[in-house]
PDB file of C-alpha atoms in Angstrom:
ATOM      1  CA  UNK L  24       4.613   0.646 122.661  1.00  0.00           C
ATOM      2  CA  UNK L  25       5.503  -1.103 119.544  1.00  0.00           C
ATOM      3  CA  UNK L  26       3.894   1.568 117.393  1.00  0.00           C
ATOM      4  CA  UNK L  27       4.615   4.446 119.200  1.00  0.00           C
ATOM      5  CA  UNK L  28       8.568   3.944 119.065  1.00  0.00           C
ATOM      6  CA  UNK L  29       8.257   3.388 115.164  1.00  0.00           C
ATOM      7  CA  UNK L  30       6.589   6.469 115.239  1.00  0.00           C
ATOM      8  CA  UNK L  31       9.425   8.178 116.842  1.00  0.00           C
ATOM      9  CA  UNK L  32      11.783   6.480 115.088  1.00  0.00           C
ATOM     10  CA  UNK L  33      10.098   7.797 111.936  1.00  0.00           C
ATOM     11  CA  UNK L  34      10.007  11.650 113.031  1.00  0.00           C
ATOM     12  CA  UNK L  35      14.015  10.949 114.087  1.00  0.00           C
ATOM     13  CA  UNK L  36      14.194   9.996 110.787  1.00  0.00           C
ATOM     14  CA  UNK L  37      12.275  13.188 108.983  1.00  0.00           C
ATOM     15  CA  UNK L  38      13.819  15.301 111.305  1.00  0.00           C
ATOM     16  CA  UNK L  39      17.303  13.764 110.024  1.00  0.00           C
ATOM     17  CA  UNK L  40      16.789  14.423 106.600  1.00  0.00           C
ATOM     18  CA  UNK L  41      15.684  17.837 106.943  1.00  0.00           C
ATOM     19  CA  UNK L  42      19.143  19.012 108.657  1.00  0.00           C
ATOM     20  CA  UNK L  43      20.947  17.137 106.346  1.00  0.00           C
ATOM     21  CA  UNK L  44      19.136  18.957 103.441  1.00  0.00           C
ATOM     22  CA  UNK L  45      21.583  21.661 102.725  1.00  0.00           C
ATOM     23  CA  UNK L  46      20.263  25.352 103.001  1.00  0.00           C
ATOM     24  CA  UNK L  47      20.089  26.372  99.638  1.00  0.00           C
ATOM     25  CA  UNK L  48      18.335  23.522  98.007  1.00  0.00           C
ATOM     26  CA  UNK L  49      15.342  24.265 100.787  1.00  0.00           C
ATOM     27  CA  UNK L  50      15.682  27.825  99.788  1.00  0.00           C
ATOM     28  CA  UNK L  51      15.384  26.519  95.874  1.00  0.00           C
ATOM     29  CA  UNK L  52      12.448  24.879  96.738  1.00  0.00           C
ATOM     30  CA  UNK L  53      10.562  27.577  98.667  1.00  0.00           C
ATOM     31  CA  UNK L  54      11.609  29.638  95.586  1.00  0.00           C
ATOM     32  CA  UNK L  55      10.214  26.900  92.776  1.00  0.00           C
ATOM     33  CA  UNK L  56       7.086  26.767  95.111  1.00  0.00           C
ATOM     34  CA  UNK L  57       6.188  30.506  94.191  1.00  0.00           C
ATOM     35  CA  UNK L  58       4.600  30.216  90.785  1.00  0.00           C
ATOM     36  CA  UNK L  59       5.020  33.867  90.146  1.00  0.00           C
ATOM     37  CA  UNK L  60       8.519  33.914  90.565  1.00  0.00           C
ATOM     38  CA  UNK L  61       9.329  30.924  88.781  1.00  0.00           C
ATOM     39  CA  UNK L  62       7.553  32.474  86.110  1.00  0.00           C
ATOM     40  CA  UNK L  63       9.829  35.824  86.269  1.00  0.00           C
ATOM     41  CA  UNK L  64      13.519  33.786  86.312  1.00  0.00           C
ATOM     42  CA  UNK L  65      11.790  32.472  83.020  1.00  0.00           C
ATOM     43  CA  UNK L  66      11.681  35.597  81.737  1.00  0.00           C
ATOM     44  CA  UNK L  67      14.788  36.540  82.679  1.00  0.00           C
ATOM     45  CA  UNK L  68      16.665  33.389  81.700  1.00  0.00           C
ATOM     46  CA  UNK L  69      14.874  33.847  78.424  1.00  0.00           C
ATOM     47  CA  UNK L  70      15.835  37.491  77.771  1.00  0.00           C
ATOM     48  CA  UNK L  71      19.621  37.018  79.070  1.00  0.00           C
ATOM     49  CA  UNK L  72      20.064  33.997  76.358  1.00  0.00           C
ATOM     50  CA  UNK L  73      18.533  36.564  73.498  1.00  0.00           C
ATOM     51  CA  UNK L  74      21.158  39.241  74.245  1.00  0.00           C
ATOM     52  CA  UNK L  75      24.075  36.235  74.257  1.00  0.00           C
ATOM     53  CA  UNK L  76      22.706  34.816  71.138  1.00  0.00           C
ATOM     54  CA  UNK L  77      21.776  38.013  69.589  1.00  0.00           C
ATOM     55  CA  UNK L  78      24.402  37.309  66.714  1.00  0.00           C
ATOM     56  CA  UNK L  79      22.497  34.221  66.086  1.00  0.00           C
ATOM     57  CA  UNK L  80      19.051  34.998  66.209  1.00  0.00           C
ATOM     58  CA  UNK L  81      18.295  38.423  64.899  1.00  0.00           C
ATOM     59  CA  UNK L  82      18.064  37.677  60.639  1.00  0.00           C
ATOM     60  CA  UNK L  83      19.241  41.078  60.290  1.00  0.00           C
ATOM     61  CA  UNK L  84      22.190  43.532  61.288  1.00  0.00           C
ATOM     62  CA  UNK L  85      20.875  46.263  63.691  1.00  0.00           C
ATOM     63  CA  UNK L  86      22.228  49.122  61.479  1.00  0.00           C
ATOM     64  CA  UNK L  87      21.263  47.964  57.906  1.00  0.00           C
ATOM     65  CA  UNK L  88      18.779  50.325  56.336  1.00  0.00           C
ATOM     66  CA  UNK L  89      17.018  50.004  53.629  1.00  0.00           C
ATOM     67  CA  UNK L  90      14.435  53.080  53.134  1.00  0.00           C
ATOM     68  CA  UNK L  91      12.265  51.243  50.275  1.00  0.00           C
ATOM     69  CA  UNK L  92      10.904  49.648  53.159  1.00  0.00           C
ATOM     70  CA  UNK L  93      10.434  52.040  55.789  1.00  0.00           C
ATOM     71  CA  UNK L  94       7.754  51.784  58.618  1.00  0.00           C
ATOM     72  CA  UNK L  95       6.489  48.393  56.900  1.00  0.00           C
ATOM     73  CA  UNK L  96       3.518  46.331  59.290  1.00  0.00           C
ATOM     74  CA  UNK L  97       4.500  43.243  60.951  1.00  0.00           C
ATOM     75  CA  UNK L  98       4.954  40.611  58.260  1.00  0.00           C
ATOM     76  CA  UNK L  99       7.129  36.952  57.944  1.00  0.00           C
ATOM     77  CA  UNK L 100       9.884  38.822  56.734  1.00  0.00           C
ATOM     78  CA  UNK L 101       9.927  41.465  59.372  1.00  0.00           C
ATOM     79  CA  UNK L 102       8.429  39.852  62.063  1.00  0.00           C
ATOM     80  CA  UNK L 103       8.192  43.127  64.184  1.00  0.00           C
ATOM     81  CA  UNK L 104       7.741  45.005  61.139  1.00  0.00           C
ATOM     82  CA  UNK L 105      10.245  48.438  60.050  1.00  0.00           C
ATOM     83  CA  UNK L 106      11.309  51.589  61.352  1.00  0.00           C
ATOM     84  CA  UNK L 107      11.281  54.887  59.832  1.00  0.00           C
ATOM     85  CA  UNK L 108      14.436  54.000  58.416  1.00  0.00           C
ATOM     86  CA  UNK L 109      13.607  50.761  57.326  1.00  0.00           C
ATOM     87  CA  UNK L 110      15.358  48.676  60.238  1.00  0.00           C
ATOM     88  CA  UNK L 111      14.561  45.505  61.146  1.00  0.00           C
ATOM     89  CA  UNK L 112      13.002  46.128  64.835  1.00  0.00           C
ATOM     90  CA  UNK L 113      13.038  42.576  65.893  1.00  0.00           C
ATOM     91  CA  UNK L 114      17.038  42.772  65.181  1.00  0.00           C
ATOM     92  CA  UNK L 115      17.003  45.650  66.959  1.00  0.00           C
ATOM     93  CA  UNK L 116      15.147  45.110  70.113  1.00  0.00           C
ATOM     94  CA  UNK L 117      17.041  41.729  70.579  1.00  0.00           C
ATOM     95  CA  UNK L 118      20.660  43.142  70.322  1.00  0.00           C
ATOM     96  CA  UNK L 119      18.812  45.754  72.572  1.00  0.00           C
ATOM     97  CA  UNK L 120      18.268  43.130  74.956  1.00  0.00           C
ATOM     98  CA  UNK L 121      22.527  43.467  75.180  1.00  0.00           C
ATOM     99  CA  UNK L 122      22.464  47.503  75.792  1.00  0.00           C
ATOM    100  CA  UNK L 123      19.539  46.999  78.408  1.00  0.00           C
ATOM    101  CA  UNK L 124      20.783  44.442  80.474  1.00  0.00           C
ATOM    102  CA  UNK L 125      24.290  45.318  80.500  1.00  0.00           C
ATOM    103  CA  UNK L 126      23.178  48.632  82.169  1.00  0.00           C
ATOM    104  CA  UNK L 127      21.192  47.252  84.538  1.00  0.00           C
ATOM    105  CA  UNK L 128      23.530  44.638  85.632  1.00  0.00           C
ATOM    106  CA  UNK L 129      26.771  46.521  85.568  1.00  0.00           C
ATOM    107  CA  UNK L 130      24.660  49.553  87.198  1.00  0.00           C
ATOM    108  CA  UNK L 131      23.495  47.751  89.991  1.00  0.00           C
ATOM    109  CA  UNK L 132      26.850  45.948  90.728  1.00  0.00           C
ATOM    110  CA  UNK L 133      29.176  49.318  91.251  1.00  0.00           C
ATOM    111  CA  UNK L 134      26.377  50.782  93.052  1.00  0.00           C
ATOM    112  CA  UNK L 135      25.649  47.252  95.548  1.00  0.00           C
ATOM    113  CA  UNK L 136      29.667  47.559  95.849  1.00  0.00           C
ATOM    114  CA  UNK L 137      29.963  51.313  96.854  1.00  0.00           C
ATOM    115  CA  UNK L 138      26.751  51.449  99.041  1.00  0.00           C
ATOM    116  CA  UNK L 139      27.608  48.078 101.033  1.00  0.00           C
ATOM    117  CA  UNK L 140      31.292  49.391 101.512  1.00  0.00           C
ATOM    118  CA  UNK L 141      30.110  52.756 102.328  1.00  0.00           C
ATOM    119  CA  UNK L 142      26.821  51.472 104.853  1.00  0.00           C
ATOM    120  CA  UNK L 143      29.358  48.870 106.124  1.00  0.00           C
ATOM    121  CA  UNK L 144      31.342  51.626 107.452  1.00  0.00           C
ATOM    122  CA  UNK L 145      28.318  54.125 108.658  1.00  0.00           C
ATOM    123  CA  UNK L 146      26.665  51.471 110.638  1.00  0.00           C
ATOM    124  CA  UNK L 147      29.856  49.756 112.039  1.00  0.00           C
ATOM    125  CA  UNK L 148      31.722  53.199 113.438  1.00  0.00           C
ATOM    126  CA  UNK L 149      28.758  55.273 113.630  1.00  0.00           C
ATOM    127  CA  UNK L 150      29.568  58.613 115.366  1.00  0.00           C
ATOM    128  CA  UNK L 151      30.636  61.185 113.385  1.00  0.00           C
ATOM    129  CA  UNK L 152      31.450  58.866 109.857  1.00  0.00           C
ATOM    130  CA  UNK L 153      28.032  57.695 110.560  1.00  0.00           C
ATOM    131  CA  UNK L 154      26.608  60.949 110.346  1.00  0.00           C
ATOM    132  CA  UNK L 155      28.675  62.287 107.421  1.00  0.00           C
ATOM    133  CA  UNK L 156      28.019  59.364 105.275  1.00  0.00           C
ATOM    134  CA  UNK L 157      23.992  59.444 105.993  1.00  0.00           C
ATOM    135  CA  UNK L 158      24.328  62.824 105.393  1.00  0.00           C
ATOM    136  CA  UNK L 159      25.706  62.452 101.890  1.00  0.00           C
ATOM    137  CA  UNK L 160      22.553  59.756 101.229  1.00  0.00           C
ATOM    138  CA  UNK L 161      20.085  62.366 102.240  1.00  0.00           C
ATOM    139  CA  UNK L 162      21.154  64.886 100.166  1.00  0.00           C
ATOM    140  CA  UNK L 163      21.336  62.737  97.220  1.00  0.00           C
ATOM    141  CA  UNK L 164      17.781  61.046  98.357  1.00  0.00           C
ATOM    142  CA  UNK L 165      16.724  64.653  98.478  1.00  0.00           C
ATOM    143  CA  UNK L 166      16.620  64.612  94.730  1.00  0.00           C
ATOM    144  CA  UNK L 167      13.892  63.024  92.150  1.00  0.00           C
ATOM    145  CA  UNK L 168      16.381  59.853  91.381  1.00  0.00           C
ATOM    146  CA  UNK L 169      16.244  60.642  87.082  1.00  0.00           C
ATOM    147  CA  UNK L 170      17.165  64.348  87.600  1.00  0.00           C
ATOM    148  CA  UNK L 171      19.821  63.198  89.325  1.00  0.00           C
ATOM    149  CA  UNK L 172      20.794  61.135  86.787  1.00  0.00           C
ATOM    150  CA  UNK L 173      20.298  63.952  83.708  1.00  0.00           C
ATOM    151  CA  UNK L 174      22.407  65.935  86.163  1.00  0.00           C
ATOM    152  CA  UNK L 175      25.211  63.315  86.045  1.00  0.00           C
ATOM    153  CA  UNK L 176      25.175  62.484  82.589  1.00  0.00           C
ATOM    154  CA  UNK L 177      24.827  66.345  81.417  1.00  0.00           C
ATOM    155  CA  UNK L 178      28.109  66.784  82.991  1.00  0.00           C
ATOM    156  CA  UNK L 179      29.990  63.684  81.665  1.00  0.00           C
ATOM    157  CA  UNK L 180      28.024  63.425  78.250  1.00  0.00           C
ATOM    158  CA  UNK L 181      25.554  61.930  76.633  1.00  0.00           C
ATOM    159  CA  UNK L 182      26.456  58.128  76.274  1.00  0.00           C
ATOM    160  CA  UNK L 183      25.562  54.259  77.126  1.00  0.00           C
ATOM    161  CA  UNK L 184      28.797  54.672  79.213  1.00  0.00           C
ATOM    162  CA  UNK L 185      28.026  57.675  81.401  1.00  0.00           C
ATOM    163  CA  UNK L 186      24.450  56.297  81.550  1.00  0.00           C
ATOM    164  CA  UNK L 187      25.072  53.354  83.359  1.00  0.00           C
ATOM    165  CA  UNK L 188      27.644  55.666  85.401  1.00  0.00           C
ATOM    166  CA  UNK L 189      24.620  58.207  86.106  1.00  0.00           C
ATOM    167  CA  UNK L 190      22.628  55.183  87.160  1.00  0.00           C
ATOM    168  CA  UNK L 191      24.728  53.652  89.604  1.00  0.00           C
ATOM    169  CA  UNK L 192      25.906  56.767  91.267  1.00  0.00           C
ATOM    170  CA  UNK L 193      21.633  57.230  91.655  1.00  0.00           C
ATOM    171  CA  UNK L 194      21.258  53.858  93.306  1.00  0.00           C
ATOM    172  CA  UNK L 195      24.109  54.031  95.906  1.00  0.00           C
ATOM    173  CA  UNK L 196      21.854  55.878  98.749  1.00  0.00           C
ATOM    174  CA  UNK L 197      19.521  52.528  98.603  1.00  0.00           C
ATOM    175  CA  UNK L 198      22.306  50.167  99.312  1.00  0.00           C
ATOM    176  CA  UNK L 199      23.987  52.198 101.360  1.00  0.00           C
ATOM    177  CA  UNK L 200      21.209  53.135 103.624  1.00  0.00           C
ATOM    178  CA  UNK L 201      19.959  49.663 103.545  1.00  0.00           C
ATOM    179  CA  UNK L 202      23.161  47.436 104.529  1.00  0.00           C
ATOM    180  CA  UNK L 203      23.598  50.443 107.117  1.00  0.00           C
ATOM    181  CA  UNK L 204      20.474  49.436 109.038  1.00  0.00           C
ATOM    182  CA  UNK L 205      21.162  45.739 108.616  1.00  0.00           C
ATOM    183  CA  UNK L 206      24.706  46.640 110.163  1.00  0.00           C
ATOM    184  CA  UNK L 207      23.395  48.382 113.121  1.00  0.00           C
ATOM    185  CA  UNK L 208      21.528  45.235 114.172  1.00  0.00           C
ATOM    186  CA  UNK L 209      24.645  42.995 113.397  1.00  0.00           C
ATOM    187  CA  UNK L 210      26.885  44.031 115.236  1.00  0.00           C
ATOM    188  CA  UNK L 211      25.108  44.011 118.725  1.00  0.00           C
ATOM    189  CA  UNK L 212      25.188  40.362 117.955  1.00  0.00           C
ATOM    190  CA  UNK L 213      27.276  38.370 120.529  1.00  0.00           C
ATOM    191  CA  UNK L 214      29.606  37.272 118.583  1.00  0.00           C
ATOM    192  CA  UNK L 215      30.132  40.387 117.086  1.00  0.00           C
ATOM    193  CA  UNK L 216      31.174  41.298 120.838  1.00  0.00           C
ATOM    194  CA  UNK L 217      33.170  38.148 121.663  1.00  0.00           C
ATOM    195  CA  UNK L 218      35.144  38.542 118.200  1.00  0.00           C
ATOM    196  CA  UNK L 219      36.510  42.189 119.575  1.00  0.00           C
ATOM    197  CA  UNK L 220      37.089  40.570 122.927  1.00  0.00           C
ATOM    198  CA  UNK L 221      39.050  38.328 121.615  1.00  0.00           C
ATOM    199  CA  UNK L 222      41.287  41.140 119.748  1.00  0.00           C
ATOM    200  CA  UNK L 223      40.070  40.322 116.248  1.00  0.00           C
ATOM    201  CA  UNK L 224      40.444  43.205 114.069  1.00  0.00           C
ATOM    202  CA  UNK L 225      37.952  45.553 112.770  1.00  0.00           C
ATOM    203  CA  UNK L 226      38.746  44.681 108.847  1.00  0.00           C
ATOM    204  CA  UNK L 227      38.431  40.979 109.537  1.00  0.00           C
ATOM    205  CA  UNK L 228      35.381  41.490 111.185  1.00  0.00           C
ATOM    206  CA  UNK L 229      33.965  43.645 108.863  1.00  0.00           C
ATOM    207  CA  UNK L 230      34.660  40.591 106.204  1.00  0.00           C
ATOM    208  CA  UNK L 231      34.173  37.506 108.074  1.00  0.00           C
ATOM    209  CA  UNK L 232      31.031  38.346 110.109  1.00  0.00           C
ATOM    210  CA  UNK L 233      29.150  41.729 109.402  1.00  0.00           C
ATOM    211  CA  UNK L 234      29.178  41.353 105.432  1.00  0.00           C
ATOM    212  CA  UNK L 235      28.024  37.616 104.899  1.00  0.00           C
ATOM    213  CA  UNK L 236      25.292  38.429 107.522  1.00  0.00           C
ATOM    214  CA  UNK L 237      23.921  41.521 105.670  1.00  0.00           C
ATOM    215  CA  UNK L 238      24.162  39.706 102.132  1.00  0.00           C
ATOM    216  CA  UNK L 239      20.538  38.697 102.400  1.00  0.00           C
ATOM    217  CA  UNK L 240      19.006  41.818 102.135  1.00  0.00           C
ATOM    218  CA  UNK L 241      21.714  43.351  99.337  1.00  0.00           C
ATOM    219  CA  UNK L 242      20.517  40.184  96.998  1.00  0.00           C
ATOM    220  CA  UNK L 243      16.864  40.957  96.834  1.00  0.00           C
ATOM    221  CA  UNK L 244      17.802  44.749  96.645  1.00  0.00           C
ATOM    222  CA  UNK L 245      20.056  44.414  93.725  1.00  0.00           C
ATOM    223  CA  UNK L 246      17.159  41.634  91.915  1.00  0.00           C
ATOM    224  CA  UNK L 247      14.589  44.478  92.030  1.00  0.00           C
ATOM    225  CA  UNK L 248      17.315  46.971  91.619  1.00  0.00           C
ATOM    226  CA  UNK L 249      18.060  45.627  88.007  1.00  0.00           C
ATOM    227  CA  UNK L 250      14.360  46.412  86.867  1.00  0.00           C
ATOM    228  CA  UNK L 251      14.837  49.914  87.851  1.00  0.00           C
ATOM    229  CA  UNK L 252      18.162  50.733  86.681  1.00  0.00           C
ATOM    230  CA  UNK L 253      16.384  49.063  83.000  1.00  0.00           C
ATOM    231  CA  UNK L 254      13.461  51.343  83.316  1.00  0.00           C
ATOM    232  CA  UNK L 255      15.943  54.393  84.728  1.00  0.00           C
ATOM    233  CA  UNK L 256      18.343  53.755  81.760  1.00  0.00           C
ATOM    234  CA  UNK L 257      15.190  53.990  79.047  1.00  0.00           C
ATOM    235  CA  UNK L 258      14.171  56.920  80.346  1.00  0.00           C
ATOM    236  CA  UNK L 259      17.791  58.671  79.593  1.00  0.00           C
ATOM    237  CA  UNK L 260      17.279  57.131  75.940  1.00  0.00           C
ATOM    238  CA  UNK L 261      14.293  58.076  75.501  1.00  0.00           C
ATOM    239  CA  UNK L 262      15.703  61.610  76.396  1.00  0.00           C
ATOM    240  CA  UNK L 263      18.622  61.632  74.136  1.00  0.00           C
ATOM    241  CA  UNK L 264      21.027  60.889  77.181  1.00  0.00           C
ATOM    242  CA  UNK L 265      21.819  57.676  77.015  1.00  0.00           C
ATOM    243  CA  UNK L 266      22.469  55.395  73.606  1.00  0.00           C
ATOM    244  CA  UNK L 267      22.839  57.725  70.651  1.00  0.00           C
ATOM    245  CA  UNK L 268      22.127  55.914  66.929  1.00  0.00           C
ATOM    246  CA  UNK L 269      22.467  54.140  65.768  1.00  0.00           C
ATOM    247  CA  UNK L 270      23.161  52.002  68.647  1.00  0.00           C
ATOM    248  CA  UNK L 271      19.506  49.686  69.311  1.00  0.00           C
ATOM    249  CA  UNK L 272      18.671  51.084  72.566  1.00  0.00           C
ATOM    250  CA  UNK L 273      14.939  50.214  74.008  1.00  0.00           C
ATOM    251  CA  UNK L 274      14.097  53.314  75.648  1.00  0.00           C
ATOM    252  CA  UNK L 275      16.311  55.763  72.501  1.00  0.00           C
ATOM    253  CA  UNK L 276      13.633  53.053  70.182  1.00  0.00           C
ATOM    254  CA  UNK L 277      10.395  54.766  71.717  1.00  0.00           C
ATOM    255  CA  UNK L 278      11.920  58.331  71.063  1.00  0.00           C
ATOM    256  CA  UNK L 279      12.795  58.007  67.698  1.00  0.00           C
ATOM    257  CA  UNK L 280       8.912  56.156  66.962  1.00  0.00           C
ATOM    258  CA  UNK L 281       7.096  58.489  68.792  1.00  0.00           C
ATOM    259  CA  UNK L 282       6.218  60.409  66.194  1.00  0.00           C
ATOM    260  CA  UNK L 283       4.916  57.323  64.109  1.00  0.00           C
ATOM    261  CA  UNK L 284       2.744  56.350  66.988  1.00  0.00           C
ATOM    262  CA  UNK L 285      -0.594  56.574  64.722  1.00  0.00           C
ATOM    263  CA  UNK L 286       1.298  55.692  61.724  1.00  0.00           C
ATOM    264  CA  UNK L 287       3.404  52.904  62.674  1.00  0.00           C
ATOM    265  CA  UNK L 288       2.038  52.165  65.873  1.00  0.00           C
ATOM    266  CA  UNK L 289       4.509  48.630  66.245  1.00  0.00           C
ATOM    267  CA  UNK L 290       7.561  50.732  66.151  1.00  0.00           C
ATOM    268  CA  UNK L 291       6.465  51.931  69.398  1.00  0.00           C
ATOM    269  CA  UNK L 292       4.577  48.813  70.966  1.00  0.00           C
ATOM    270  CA  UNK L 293       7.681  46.534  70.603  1.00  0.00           C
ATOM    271  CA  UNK L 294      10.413  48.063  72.338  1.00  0.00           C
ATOM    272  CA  UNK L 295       7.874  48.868  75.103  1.00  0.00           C
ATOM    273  CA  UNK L 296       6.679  45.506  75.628  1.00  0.00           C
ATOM    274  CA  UNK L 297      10.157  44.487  75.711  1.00  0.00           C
ATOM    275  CA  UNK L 298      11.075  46.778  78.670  1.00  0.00           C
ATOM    276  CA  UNK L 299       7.504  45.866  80.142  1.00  0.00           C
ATOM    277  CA  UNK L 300       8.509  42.229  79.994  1.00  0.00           C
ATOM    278  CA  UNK L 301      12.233  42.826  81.421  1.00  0.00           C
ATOM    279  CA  UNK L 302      11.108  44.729  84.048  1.00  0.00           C
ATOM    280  CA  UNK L 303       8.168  42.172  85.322  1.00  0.00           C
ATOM    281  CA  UNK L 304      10.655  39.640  85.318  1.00  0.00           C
ATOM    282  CA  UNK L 305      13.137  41.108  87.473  1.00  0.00           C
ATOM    283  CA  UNK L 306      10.051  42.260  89.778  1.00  0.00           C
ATOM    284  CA  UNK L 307       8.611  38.588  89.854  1.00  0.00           C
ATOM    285  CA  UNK L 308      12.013  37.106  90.255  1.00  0.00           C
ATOM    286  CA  UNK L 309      13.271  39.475  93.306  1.00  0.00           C
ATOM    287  CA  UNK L 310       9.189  39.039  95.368  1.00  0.00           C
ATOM    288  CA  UNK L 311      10.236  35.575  95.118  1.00  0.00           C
ATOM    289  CA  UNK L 312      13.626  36.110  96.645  1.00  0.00           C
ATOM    290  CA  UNK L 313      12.598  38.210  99.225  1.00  0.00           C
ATOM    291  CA  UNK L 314       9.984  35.587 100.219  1.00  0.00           C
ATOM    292  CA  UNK L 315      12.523  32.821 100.731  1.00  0.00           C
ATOM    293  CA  UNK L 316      15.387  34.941 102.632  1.00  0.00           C
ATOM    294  CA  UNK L 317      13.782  37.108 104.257  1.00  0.00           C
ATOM    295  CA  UNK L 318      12.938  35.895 107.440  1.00  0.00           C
ATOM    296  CA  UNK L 319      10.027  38.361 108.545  1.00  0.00           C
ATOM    297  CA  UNK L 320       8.395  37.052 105.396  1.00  0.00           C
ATOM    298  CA  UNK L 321       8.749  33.577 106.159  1.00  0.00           C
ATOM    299  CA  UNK L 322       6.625  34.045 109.272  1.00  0.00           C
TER     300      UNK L 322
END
């Protein structure tokens, strides 16, 4: 009897710990549990501290040329070696880091704003603003997402600006579409119910209760959201729509190399690998997310 009431006492005890662990530290160590994921906030961390220390680390300016040594190998001077105009590429993919991840940040956040607000509404009224809201997502799904975006940008202008417009506008169906089916189960809830019983009003329910129990699902969207609007914004450089020089843009990098690629192969290898490695990161980073909040993949 002795035993089996220290026993007891013992899984009291566990048990008490547990609920007085507070949610997010269990979620941080779920997280730190996946290797892979650990391993892309690394990455991450690592390429968000280049961009704010770009100043400090590149030895260079990102505009100085010098065409005495133009498309010059890899060397301890130039660690990354030279472009055709005798740039210093490692300067210029880490103040690229800035261009890149400013896009995909500020990208993702109007379009997670816009599409939450706008599947918020769809889901909660439904009828006919549910209709002419998912309407408006098809038609925009209807289109390959980076024609879309030449579309937008050919009409503002070719700029880092109307890029990251271009690729937030393109992103808005995902969010949109997504909080809306998050919102349709919501708000069956019962306490969705007892909250209008009561007399609460829509606005307050909209904030209080439907939005912090959709944000799961609008994190790990907007993680893995990042690596495409990165890739997305690349592209437009790469076609002349986005960055224009001198400004060190990744993707406007690989256009202006191509044409070295047997030459000078590094001036293209570089910039790529740095998107590669961006992009990974945010991938690893928002799996490992997913796997700690979402609850289906907990199971």
């Amino acid at each position: 009897m002795a035993e089996l009431a220290k026993n007891t006492s013992d899984i009291v005890k566990v048990n008490s710990e547990a609920e007085q662990t507070p949610a997010w530290k269990e979620a941080w160590r779920s997280f730190c549990r996946n290797k892979l994921a650990v391993v892309g906030l690394g990455i991450v961390i690592f390429f968000i501290i280049v961009a704010i220390l770009a100043p400090v680390i590149a030895p260079y300016s990102f505009k100085d040329q010098e065409l005495s040594k133009r498309l010059l190998a890899p060397s301890s001077e130039n660690w990354f070696g030279t472009d055709d105009f005798g740039r210093d590429i490692f300067s210029r993919i880490v103040y690229g880091a800035r261009i890149s991840l400013t896009v995909g940040f500020f990208a993702v956040l109007g379009s997670s704003i816009i599409g939450t607000m706008l599947g918020i509404i769809a889901g909660y009224y439904g009828r006919w603003v549910d209709t002419i809201i998912s309407r408006i997502f098809d038609i925009m799904l209807a289109f390959p997402s980076i024609l879309l975006a030449i579309a937008v940008v050919a009409i503002l202008g070719p700029s880092v600006q109307n890029a990251l417009i271009a690729i937030a506008v393109i992103n808005i169906p995902n969010f949109g579409r997504l909080v809306r089916s998050k919102v349709l189960s919501v708000k069956q809830e019962e306490y969705i119910m007892a909250a209008k019983a009561v007399g609460m009003k829509d606005a307050r329910i909209l904030l209080r209760h439907i939005l912090p129990n959709s944000m799961t699902p609008i994190i790990v969207q907007a993680t893995l959201a990042i690596a495409t609007a990165i890739i997305e914004a690349a592209a437009l450089g790469f076609l002349g729509l986005g960055a224009q020089a001198p400004t060190p843009e990744w993707g406007k990098m690989l256009a202006d190399s191509r044409q070295y690629l047997v030459q000078a192969p590094w001036t293209l290898f570089f910039p790529g690998l740095a998107i590669m490695l961006t992009v990974l990161g945010f991938n690893l980073m928002g799996d490992g997310l997913r796997d700690v909040l979402d609850p289906k993949m907990k199971q």
